[in-house]
PDB file of C-alpha atoms in Angstrom:
ATOM      1  CA  UNK A 882       0.000   0.000   0.000  1.00 93.00           C
ATOM      2  CA  UNK A 883       2.840   2.417   0.779  1.00 94.00           C
ATOM      3  CA  UNK A 884       4.511   1.751  -2.564  1.00 96.00           C
ATOM      4  CA  UNK A 885       1.236   2.237  -4.426  1.00 96.00           C
ATOM      5  CA  UNK A 886       0.622   5.458  -2.461  1.00 95.00           C
ATOM      6  CA  UNK A 887       4.046   6.774  -3.470  1.00 96.00           C
ATOM      7  CA  UNK A 888       3.379   5.850  -7.096  1.00 96.00           C
ATOM      8  CA  UNK A 889      -0.070   7.464  -6.993  1.00 95.00           C
ATOM      9  CA  UNK A 890       1.373  10.676  -5.551  1.00 95.00           C
ATOM     10  CA  UNK A 891       3.864  10.803  -8.421  1.00 96.00           C
ATOM     11  CA  UNK A 892       1.011  10.347 -10.903  1.00 95.00           C
ATOM     12  CA  UNK A 893      -0.787  13.302  -9.353  1.00 94.00           C
ATOM     13  CA  UNK A 894       2.351  15.368 -10.058  1.00 94.00           C
ATOM     14  CA  UNK A 895       2.194  14.386 -13.735  1.00 95.00           C
ATOM     15  CA  UNK A 896       5.090  11.906 -13.479  1.00 96.00           C
ATOM     16  CA  UNK A 897       5.623   8.655 -15.376  1.00 96.00           C
ATOM     17  CA  UNK A 898       5.700   5.603 -13.093  1.00 97.00           C
ATOM     18  CA  UNK A 899       6.879   2.056 -13.821  1.00 97.00           C
ATOM     19  CA  UNK A 900       5.590  -0.329 -11.157  1.00 97.00           C
ATOM     20  CA  UNK A 901       7.172  -3.785 -11.151  1.00 97.00           C
ATOM     21  CA  UNK A 902       5.315  -6.320  -9.027  1.00 96.00           C
ATOM     22  CA  UNK A 903       7.055  -9.580  -8.167  1.00 95.00           C
ATOM     23  CA  UNK A 904       4.567 -10.675  -5.511  1.00 91.00           C
ATOM     24  CA  UNK A 905       1.037  -9.464  -6.284  1.00 93.00           C
ATOM     25  CA  UNK A 906      -1.049  -9.858  -9.427  1.00 93.00           C
ATOM     26  CA  UNK A 907      -0.783  -6.818 -11.726  1.00 95.00           C
ATOM     27  CA  UNK A 908      -4.572  -6.382 -11.833  1.00 95.00           C
ATOM     28  CA  UNK A 909      -4.671  -6.389  -8.045  1.00 95.00           C
ATOM     29  CA  UNK A 910      -1.953  -3.713  -7.943  1.00 96.00           C
ATOM     30  CA  UNK A 911      -3.853  -1.626 -10.488  1.00 95.00           C
ATOM     31  CA  UNK A 912      -6.967  -1.786  -8.313  1.00 95.00           C
ATOM     32  CA  UNK A 913      -4.972  -0.466  -5.380  1.00 95.00           C
ATOM     33  CA  UNK A 914      -3.995   2.533  -7.477  1.00 95.00           C
ATOM     34  CA  UNK A 915      -7.652   2.976  -8.469  1.00 95.00           C
ATOM     35  CA  UNK A 916      -8.724   2.991  -4.816  1.00 95.00           C
ATOM     36  CA  UNK A 917      -6.040   5.510  -3.830  1.00 94.00           C
ATOM     37  CA  UNK A 918      -6.712   7.875  -6.725  1.00 94.00           C
ATOM     38  CA  UNK A 919     -10.507   7.769  -6.532  1.00 93.00           C
ATOM     39  CA  UNK A 920     -11.213   7.293  -2.815  1.00 92.00           C
ATOM     40  CA  UNK A 921     -13.555   4.413  -3.672  1.00 93.00           C
ATOM     41  CA  UNK A 922     -13.148   1.441  -1.283  1.00 93.00           C
ATOM     42  CA  UNK A 923     -11.158  -1.404  -2.822  1.00 92.00           C
ATOM     43  CA  UNK A 924     -14.050  -3.844  -2.567  1.00 91.00           C
ATOM     44  CA  UNK A 925     -16.463  -1.464  -4.300  1.00 94.00           C
ATOM     45  CA  UNK A 926     -14.374  -0.666  -7.376  1.00 93.00           C
ATOM     46  CA  UNK A 927     -16.110  -3.284  -9.534  1.00 92.00           C
ATOM     47  CA  UNK A 928     -19.451  -1.591  -8.862  1.00 94.00           C
ATOM     48  CA  UNK A 929     -18.142   1.845  -9.893  1.00 93.00           C
ATOM     49  CA  UNK A 930     -16.236   1.200 -13.140  1.00 92.00           C
ATOM     50  CA  UNK A 931     -17.550   4.279 -14.963  1.00 93.00           C
ATOM     51  CA  UNK A 932     -16.887   6.499 -11.962  1.00 91.00           C
ATOM     52  CA  UNK A 933     -13.330   5.147 -11.678  1.00 92.00           C
ATOM     53  CA  UNK A 934     -12.600   5.808 -15.364  1.00 91.00           C
ATOM     54  CA  UNK A 935     -13.948   9.346 -15.136  1.00 90.00           C
ATOM     55  CA  UNK A 936     -11.962  10.076 -11.961  1.00 88.00           C
ATOM     56  CA  UNK A 937      -8.696   8.888 -13.525  1.00 90.00           C
ATOM     57  CA  UNK A 938      -9.050  11.073 -16.624  1.00 89.00           C
ATOM     58  CA  UNK A 939      -7.954  14.194 -14.740  1.00 90.00           C
ATOM     59  CA  UNK A 940      -4.455  12.865 -14.025  1.00 90.00           C
ATOM     60  CA  UNK A 941      -1.759  13.626 -16.605  1.00 89.00           C
ATOM     61  CA  UNK A 942       0.773  11.150 -15.213  1.00 92.00           C
ATOM     62  CA  UNK A 943       1.302   7.743 -16.775  1.00 94.00           C
ATOM     63  CA  UNK A 944       1.368   4.404 -14.961  1.00 95.00           C
ATOM     64  CA  UNK A 945       2.708   1.113 -16.324  1.00 96.00           C
ATOM     65  CA  UNK A 946       2.413  -2.027 -14.199  1.00 97.00           C
ATOM     66  CA  UNK A 947       4.414  -5.114 -15.085  1.00 96.00           C
ATOM     67  CA  UNK A 948       4.155  -8.438 -13.265  1.00 96.00           C
ATOM     68  CA  UNK A 949       6.979 -10.974 -13.017  1.00 96.00           C
ATOM     69  CA  UNK A 950       6.924 -14.246 -11.055  1.00 95.00           C
ATOM     70  CA  UNK A 951       9.182 -14.148  -7.972  1.00 93.00           C
ATOM     71  CA  UNK A 952      12.814 -14.970  -8.706  1.00 91.00           C
ATOM     72  CA  UNK A 953      12.530 -14.643 -12.495  1.00 94.00           C
ATOM     73  CA  UNK A 954      13.559 -11.001 -13.032  1.00 93.00           C
ATOM     74  CA  UNK A 955      17.249 -10.198 -12.636  1.00 92.00           C
ATOM     75  CA  UNK A 956      18.685  -6.732 -12.174  1.00 92.00           C
ATOM     76  CA  UNK A 957      19.982  -6.904 -15.750  1.00 93.00           C
ATOM     77  CA  UNK A 958      16.519  -7.923 -16.922  1.00 94.00           C
ATOM     78  CA  UNK A 959      15.030  -4.961 -15.073  1.00 95.00           C
ATOM     79  CA  UNK A 960      17.466  -2.597 -16.788  1.00 95.00           C
ATOM     80  CA  UNK A 961      16.669  -4.075 -20.207  1.00 95.00           C
ATOM     81  CA  UNK A 962      12.942  -3.697 -19.574  1.00 95.00           C
ATOM     82  CA  UNK A 963      13.390  -0.045 -18.604  1.00 96.00           C
ATOM     83  CA  UNK A 964      15.480   0.536 -21.754  1.00 96.00           C
ATOM     84  CA  UNK A 965      12.606  -0.808 -23.895  1.00 95.00           C
ATOM     85  CA  UNK A 966      10.303   1.829 -22.425  1.00 95.00           C
ATOM     86  CA  UNK A 967      12.866   4.555 -23.071  1.00 95.00           C
ATOM     87  CA  UNK A 968      13.345   3.413 -26.681  1.00 95.00           C
ATOM     88  CA  UNK A 969       9.581   3.834 -27.160  1.00 95.00           C
ATOM     89  CA  UNK A 970       9.683   7.385 -25.826  1.00 94.00           C
ATOM     90  CA  UNK A 971       8.489   6.521 -22.321  1.00 94.00           C
ATOM     91  CA  UNK A 972      11.040   7.931 -19.869  1.00 95.00           C
ATOM     92  CA  UNK A 973      10.213   7.000 -16.267  1.00 96.00           C
ATOM     93  CA  UNK A 974      10.467   9.447 -13.378  1.00 97.00           C
ATOM     94  CA  UNK A 975       9.826   6.795 -10.743  1.00 97.00           C
ATOM     95  CA  UNK A 976      10.366   3.052 -10.548  1.00 97.00           C
ATOM     96  CA  UNK A 977       8.451   1.125  -7.893  1.00 97.00           C
ATOM     97  CA  UNK A 978       9.889  -2.331  -7.249  1.00 96.00           C
ATOM     98  CA  UNK A 979       7.863  -4.711  -5.085  1.00 93.00           C
ATOM     99  CA  UNK A 980      10.267  -5.893  -3.944  1.00 87.00           C
ATOM    100  CA  UNK A 981      14.075  -6.123  -4.193  1.00 89.00           C
ATOM    101  CA  UNK A 982      14.550  -9.491  -2.503  1.00 87.00           C
ATOM    102  CA  UNK A 983      12.155 -11.137  -4.952  1.00 91.00           C
ATOM    103  CA  UNK A 984      14.513 -10.357  -7.807  1.00 90.00           C
ATOM    104  CA  UNK A 985      16.559 -13.219  -9.241  1.00 89.00           C
ATOM    105  CA  UNK A 986      19.532 -13.200  -6.883  1.00 81.00           C
ATOM    106  CA  UNK A 987      22.804 -14.865  -7.961  1.00 74.00           C
ATOM    107  CA  UNK A 988      23.563 -16.697  -4.721  1.00 69.00           C
ATOM    108  CA  UNK A 989      26.974 -18.330  -4.371  1.00 65.00           C
ATOM    109  CA  UNK A 990      28.361 -20.876  -1.942  1.00 64.00           C
ATOM    110  CA  UNK A 991      31.495 -18.744  -1.597  1.00 66.00           C
ATOM    111  CA  UNK A 992      29.765 -15.455  -0.763  1.00 66.00           C
ATOM    112  CA  UNK A 993      27.388 -14.813   2.132  1.00 69.00           C
ATOM    113  CA  UNK A 994      23.752 -13.980   1.473  1.00 68.00           C
ATOM    114  CA  UNK A 995      24.156 -10.708   3.377  1.00 71.00           C
ATOM    115  CA  UNK A 996      26.988  -9.534   1.142  1.00 76.00           C
ATOM    116  CA  UNK A 997      25.142 -10.505  -2.056  1.00 79.00           C
ATOM    117  CA  UNK A 998      22.030  -8.602  -0.965  1.00 81.00           C
ATOM    118  CA  UNK A 999      24.186  -5.611  -0.071  1.00 80.00           C
ATOM    119  CA  UNK A1000      25.731  -5.684  -3.553  1.00 84.00           C
ATOM    120  CA  UNK A1001      22.267  -5.993  -5.111  1.00 86.00           C
ATOM    121  CA  UNK A1002      21.050  -2.860  -3.317  1.00 88.00           C
ATOM    122  CA  UNK A1003      24.225  -1.028  -4.301  1.00 89.00           C
ATOM    123  CA  UNK A1004      23.810  -2.032  -7.958  1.00 91.00           C
ATOM    124  CA  UNK A1005      20.162  -0.976  -7.879  1.00 92.00           C
ATOM    125  CA  UNK A1006      21.162   2.438  -6.557  1.00 92.00           C
ATOM    126  CA  UNK A1007      23.725   2.624  -9.377  1.00 92.00           C
ATOM    127  CA  UNK A1008      20.981   1.790 -11.878  1.00 93.00           C
ATOM    128  CA  UNK A1009      18.841   4.613 -10.482  1.00 94.00           C
ATOM    129  CA  UNK A1010      21.724   7.050 -10.892  1.00 93.00           C
ATOM    130  CA  UNK A1011      22.518   5.887 -14.419  1.00 93.00           C
ATOM    131  CA  UNK A1012      18.890   6.166 -15.544  1.00 93.00           C
ATOM    132  CA  UNK A1013      18.336   9.377 -13.561  1.00 94.00           C
ATOM    133  CA  UNK A1014      15.211   7.917 -11.963  1.00 95.00           C
ATOM    134  CA  UNK A1015      13.958   7.557  -8.400  1.00 95.00           C
ATOM    135  CA  UNK A1016      13.539   3.996  -7.105  1.00 96.00           C
ATOM    136  CA  UNK A1017      11.346   2.906  -4.191  1.00 96.00           C
ATOM    137  CA  UNK A1018      11.114  -0.600  -2.820  1.00 94.00           C
ATOM    138  CA  UNK A1019       9.983  -2.420   0.325  1.00 90.00           C
ATOM    139  CA  UNK A1020      11.468  -4.921   2.746  1.00 85.00           C
ATOM    140  CA  UNK A1021      10.522  -7.011   5.760  1.00 77.00           C
ATOM    141  CA  UNK A1022      11.270  -6.300   9.405  1.00 70.00           C
ATOM    142  CA  UNK A1023      10.588  -7.500  12.918  1.00 60.00           C
ATOM    143  CA  UNK A1024       7.373  -6.391  14.620  1.00 55.00           C
ATOM    144  CA  UNK A1025       7.898  -3.434  16.937  1.00 52.00           C
ATOM    145  CA  UNK A1026       6.236  -0.150  17.859  1.00 51.00           C
ATOM    146  CA  UNK A1027       8.980   1.848  16.149  1.00 51.00           C
ATOM    147  CA  UNK A1028      11.246  -0.016  13.750  1.00 50.00           C
ATOM    148  CA  UNK A1029      14.863   1.111  13.712  1.00 52.00           C
ATOM    149  CA  UNK A1030      17.501   0.301  11.133  1.00 49.00           C
ATOM    150  CA  UNK A1031      18.788  -2.553  13.313  1.00 52.00           C
ATOM    151  CA  UNK A1032      15.481  -4.390  12.854  1.00 52.00           C
ATOM    152  CA  UNK A1033      15.667  -4.675   9.075  1.00 53.00           C
ATOM    153  CA  UNK A1034      16.612  -8.148   7.853  1.00 51.00           C
ATOM    154  CA  UNK A1035      20.269  -8.233   6.736  1.00 54.00           C
ATOM    155  CA  UNK A1036      20.142  -4.523   7.592  1.00 54.00           C
ATOM    156  CA  UNK A1037      23.652  -3.141   7.415  1.00 66.00           C
ATOM    157  CA  UNK A1038      24.443  -4.655   4.022  1.00 68.00           C
ATOM    158  CA  UNK A1039      21.478  -2.712   2.628  1.00 74.00           C
ATOM    159  CA  UNK A1040      21.695   0.478   4.648  1.00 78.00           C
ATOM    160  CA  UNK A1041      24.999   1.542   3.113  1.00 79.00           C
ATOM    161  CA  UNK A1042      23.309   1.794  -0.297  1.00 83.00           C
ATOM    162  CA  UNK A1043      19.953   3.454   0.376  1.00 88.00           C
ATOM    163  CA  UNK A1044      19.478   7.228   0.487  1.00 90.00           C
ATOM    164  CA  UNK A1045      16.302   7.133   2.565  1.00 91.00           C
ATOM    165  CA  UNK A1046      14.998   4.451   4.876  1.00 91.00           C
ATOM    166  CA  UNK A1047      11.467   4.906   6.217  1.00 91.00           C
ATOM    167  CA  UNK A1048       9.939   2.182   8.363  1.00 90.00           C
ATOM    168  CA  UNK A1049       6.241   1.659   9.076  1.00 91.00           C
ATOM    169  CA  UNK A1050       4.718  -0.240  11.991  1.00 88.00           C
ATOM    170  CA  UNK A1051       1.143  -1.048  13.005  1.00 86.00           C
ATOM    171  CA  UNK A1052      -0.094  -2.957  16.038  1.00 84.00           C
ATOM    172  CA  UNK A1053      -3.503  -4.621  16.208  1.00 82.00           C
ATOM    173  CA  UNK A1054      -4.918  -1.539  17.907  1.00 83.00           C
ATOM    174  CA  UNK A1055      -3.503   0.641  15.111  1.00 86.00           C
ATOM    175  CA  UNK A1056      -5.334  -1.455  12.541  1.00 86.00           C
ATOM    176  CA  UNK A1057      -8.567  -0.915  14.450  1.00 85.00           C
ATOM    177  CA  UNK A1058      -7.939   2.831  14.729  1.00 87.00           C
ATOM    178  CA  UNK A1059      -6.522   3.064  11.177  1.00 91.00           C
ATOM    179  CA  UNK A1060      -3.282   4.565  12.474  1.00 92.00           C
ATOM    180  CA  UNK A1061       0.395   4.003  11.608  1.00 92.00           C
ATOM    181  CA  UNK A1062       3.876   5.020  12.793  1.00 92.00           C
ATOM    182  CA  UNK A1063       6.465   5.967  10.176  1.00 93.00           C
ATOM    183  CA  UNK A1064      10.032   6.330  11.392  1.00 92.00           C
ATOM    184  CA  UNK A1065      12.804   7.941   9.323  1.00 92.00           C
ATOM    185  CA  UNK A1066      15.651   5.602  10.229  1.00 89.00           C
ATOM    186  CA  UNK A1067      18.165   7.006   7.742  1.00 89.00           C
ATOM    187  CA  UNK A1068      18.253   9.957   5.380  1.00 91.00           C
ATOM    188  CA  UNK A1069      20.878  11.528   3.166  1.00 89.00           C
ATOM    189  CA  UNK A1070      18.286  14.127   2.227  1.00 85.00           C
ATOM    190  CA  UNK A1071      17.633  15.702   5.620  1.00 89.00           C
ATOM    191  CA  UNK A1072      17.104  14.925   9.318  1.00 90.00           C
ATOM    192  CA  UNK A1073      16.469  11.361  10.488  1.00 90.00           C
ATOM    193  CA  UNK A1074      15.487   9.673  13.736  1.00 91.00           C
ATOM    194  CA  UNK A1075      12.009  11.241  13.517  1.00 91.00           C
ATOM    195  CA  UNK A1076       8.779   9.307  14.031  1.00 92.00           C
ATOM    196  CA  UNK A1077       5.616  10.559  12.357  1.00 93.00           C
ATOM    197  CA  UNK A1078       2.144   9.533  13.546  1.00 93.00           C
ATOM    198  CA  UNK A1079      -0.313   9.015  10.739  1.00 94.00           C
ATOM    199  CA  UNK A1080      -3.555   7.636   9.416  1.00 94.00           C
ATOM    200  CA  UNK A1081      -3.684   4.518   7.226  1.00 93.00           C
ATOM    201  CA  UNK A1082      -6.921   3.250   5.744  1.00 93.00           C
ATOM    202  CA  UNK A1083      -6.362   0.141   3.621  1.00 91.00           C
ATOM    203  CA  UNK A1084      -9.913   0.212   2.283  1.00 91.00           C
ATOM    204  CA  UNK A1085      -9.048   3.211   0.101  1.00 92.00           C
ATOM    205  CA  UNK A1086      -5.250   3.273   0.441  1.00 91.00           C
ATOM    206  CA  UNK A1087      -5.296   6.575   2.330  1.00 92.00           C
ATOM    207  CA  UNK A1088      -1.971   7.302   4.058  1.00 93.00           C
ATOM    208  CA  UNK A1089      -1.435  10.641   5.790  1.00 93.00           C
ATOM    209  CA  UNK A1090       1.525  11.529   8.005  1.00 94.00           C
ATOM    210  CA  UNK A1091       1.493  14.418  10.481  1.00 94.00           C
ATOM    211  CA  UNK A1092       4.146  16.539  12.134  1.00 92.00           C
ATOM    212  CA  UNK A1093       4.497  15.103  15.676  1.00 89.00           C
ATOM    213  CA  UNK A1094       3.766  18.450  17.385  1.00 90.00           C
ATOM    214  CA  UNK A1095       0.851  19.456  15.164  1.00 92.00           C
ATOM    215  CA  UNK A1096      -2.731  19.181  16.431  1.00 91.00           C
ATOM    216  CA  UNK A1097      -3.432  16.199  14.181  1.00 90.00           C
ATOM    217  CA  UNK A1098      -0.100  14.667  15.171  1.00 89.00           C
ATOM    218  CA  UNK A1099      -0.842  14.938  18.900  1.00 87.00           C
ATOM    219  CA  UNK A1100      -4.373  13.591  18.460  1.00 87.00           C
ATOM    220  CA  UNK A1101      -3.177  10.652  16.368  1.00 86.00           C
ATOM    221  CA  UNK A1102      -0.327   9.885  18.791  1.00 84.00           C
ATOM    222  CA  UNK A1103      -2.881   9.704  21.593  1.00 81.00           C
ATOM    223  CA  UNK A1104      -4.917   7.210  19.579  1.00 79.00           C
ATOM    224  CA  UNK A1105      -1.799   5.067  19.079  1.00 77.00           C
ATOM    225  CA  UNK A1106      -1.142   4.413  22.751  1.00 64.00           C
ATOM    226  CA  UNK A1107      -0.139   0.864  23.585  1.00 57.00           C
ATOM    227  CA  UNK A1108      -2.862  -1.396  25.004  1.00 55.00           C
ATOM    228  CA  UNK A1109      -1.332  -1.023  28.475  1.00 56.00           C
ATOM    229  CA  UNK A1110      -1.218   2.755  28.210  1.00 58.00           C
ATOM    230  CA  UNK A1111      -4.769   2.797  26.865  1.00 57.00           C
ATOM    231  CA  UNK A1112      -6.077   0.755  29.804  1.00 61.00           C
ATOM    232  CA  UNK A1113      -4.211   2.946  32.293  1.00 66.00           C
ATOM    233  CA  UNK A1114      -5.743   6.075  30.787  1.00 62.00           C
ATOM    234  CA  UNK A1115      -9.252   4.570  30.950  1.00 66.00           C
ATOM    235  CA  UNK A1116      -8.714   3.497  34.575  1.00 71.00           C
ATOM    236  CA  UNK A1117      -7.350   6.914  35.479  1.00 71.00           C
ATOM    237  CA  UNK A1118     -10.312   8.699  33.859  1.00 68.00           C
ATOM    238  CA  UNK A1119     -12.814   6.425  35.616  1.00 72.00           C
ATOM    239  CA  UNK A1120     -11.079   6.966  38.969  1.00 71.00           C
ATOM    240  CA  UNK A1121     -11.250  10.760  38.668  1.00 71.00           C
ATOM    241  CA  UNK A1122     -14.859  10.519  37.519  1.00 72.00           C
ATOM    242  CA  UNK A1123     -15.699   8.357  40.534  1.00 69.00           C
ATOM    243  CA  UNK A1124     -13.970  10.748  42.931  1.00 68.00           C
ATOM    244  CA  UNK A1125     -15.779  13.735  41.421  1.00 67.00           C
ATOM    245  CA  UNK A1126     -19.194  12.040  41.644  1.00 69.00           C
ATOM    246  CA  UNK A1127     -18.711  10.900  45.261  1.00 63.00           C
ATOM    247  CA  UNK A1128     -16.974  14.003  46.619  1.00 59.00           C
ATOM    248  CA  UNK A1129     -18.877  15.501  49.555  1.00 57.00           C
ATOM    249  CA  UNK A1130     -19.211  19.231  49.600  1.00 53.00           C
ATOM    250  CA  UNK A1131     -17.732  20.892  52.720  1.00 53.00           C
ATOM    251  CA  UNK A1132     -20.016  22.661  55.167  1.00 55.00           C
ATOM    252  CA  UNK A1133     -20.298  26.443  54.910  1.00 54.00           C
ATOM    253  CA  UNK A1134     -17.071  28.073  55.912  1.00 51.00           C
ATOM    254  CA  UNK A1135     -15.224  24.771  56.129  1.00 48.00           C
ATOM    255  CA  UNK A1136     -12.413  23.716  53.792  1.00 40.00           C
TER     256      UNK A1136
END
């Protein structure tokens, strides 16, 4: 959903997006874009085909979605596929790759998996520089409230290559409240170590992040309390309510 949201935002800016999916069906990915761009719930898209088409006409950006089975597309194959677009006059501004570790990886008994993955990320960054195009991808991590760079699988081999690492985490309560935490774990583009509270609605692909000290940021952060914190706040509120209801007024002149 995050990758589709990034691609959809680029489309709104009139950019050309190539979205390579190595995990999900291309039609399914396209429907996610439809939901994000139209605000129509994912499950209701098939009942609103005409409305979807009309809503998409206002965007000048171009989107191309290409599906490959996991482990069948190499980095060289990706470059060749991009070159075919360029030869046909379609120059991408953004490449969305879902996701890097599903590329065909040339594992070797003499080289560790960590090192190979690190080289793959480095080569992908080199490809982005050569083609003068932005590249976004996703990765897996351990489950935590705020995911740091040390929680990314095979982290350090990858971190040396990326320019920006943003991690997203959602607990069960966040899914109920439609909230999300996004942590900037690394950035060559500006400050890092910042956690943004946000809203995430997977019915329509809505993702909004707020400045932590803004009104929306404070309100959303309050909604994202841990279960323990949430229960403590409820207990504390009920206690004060009980005390207020059962407080006896002092007699006249008495304090």
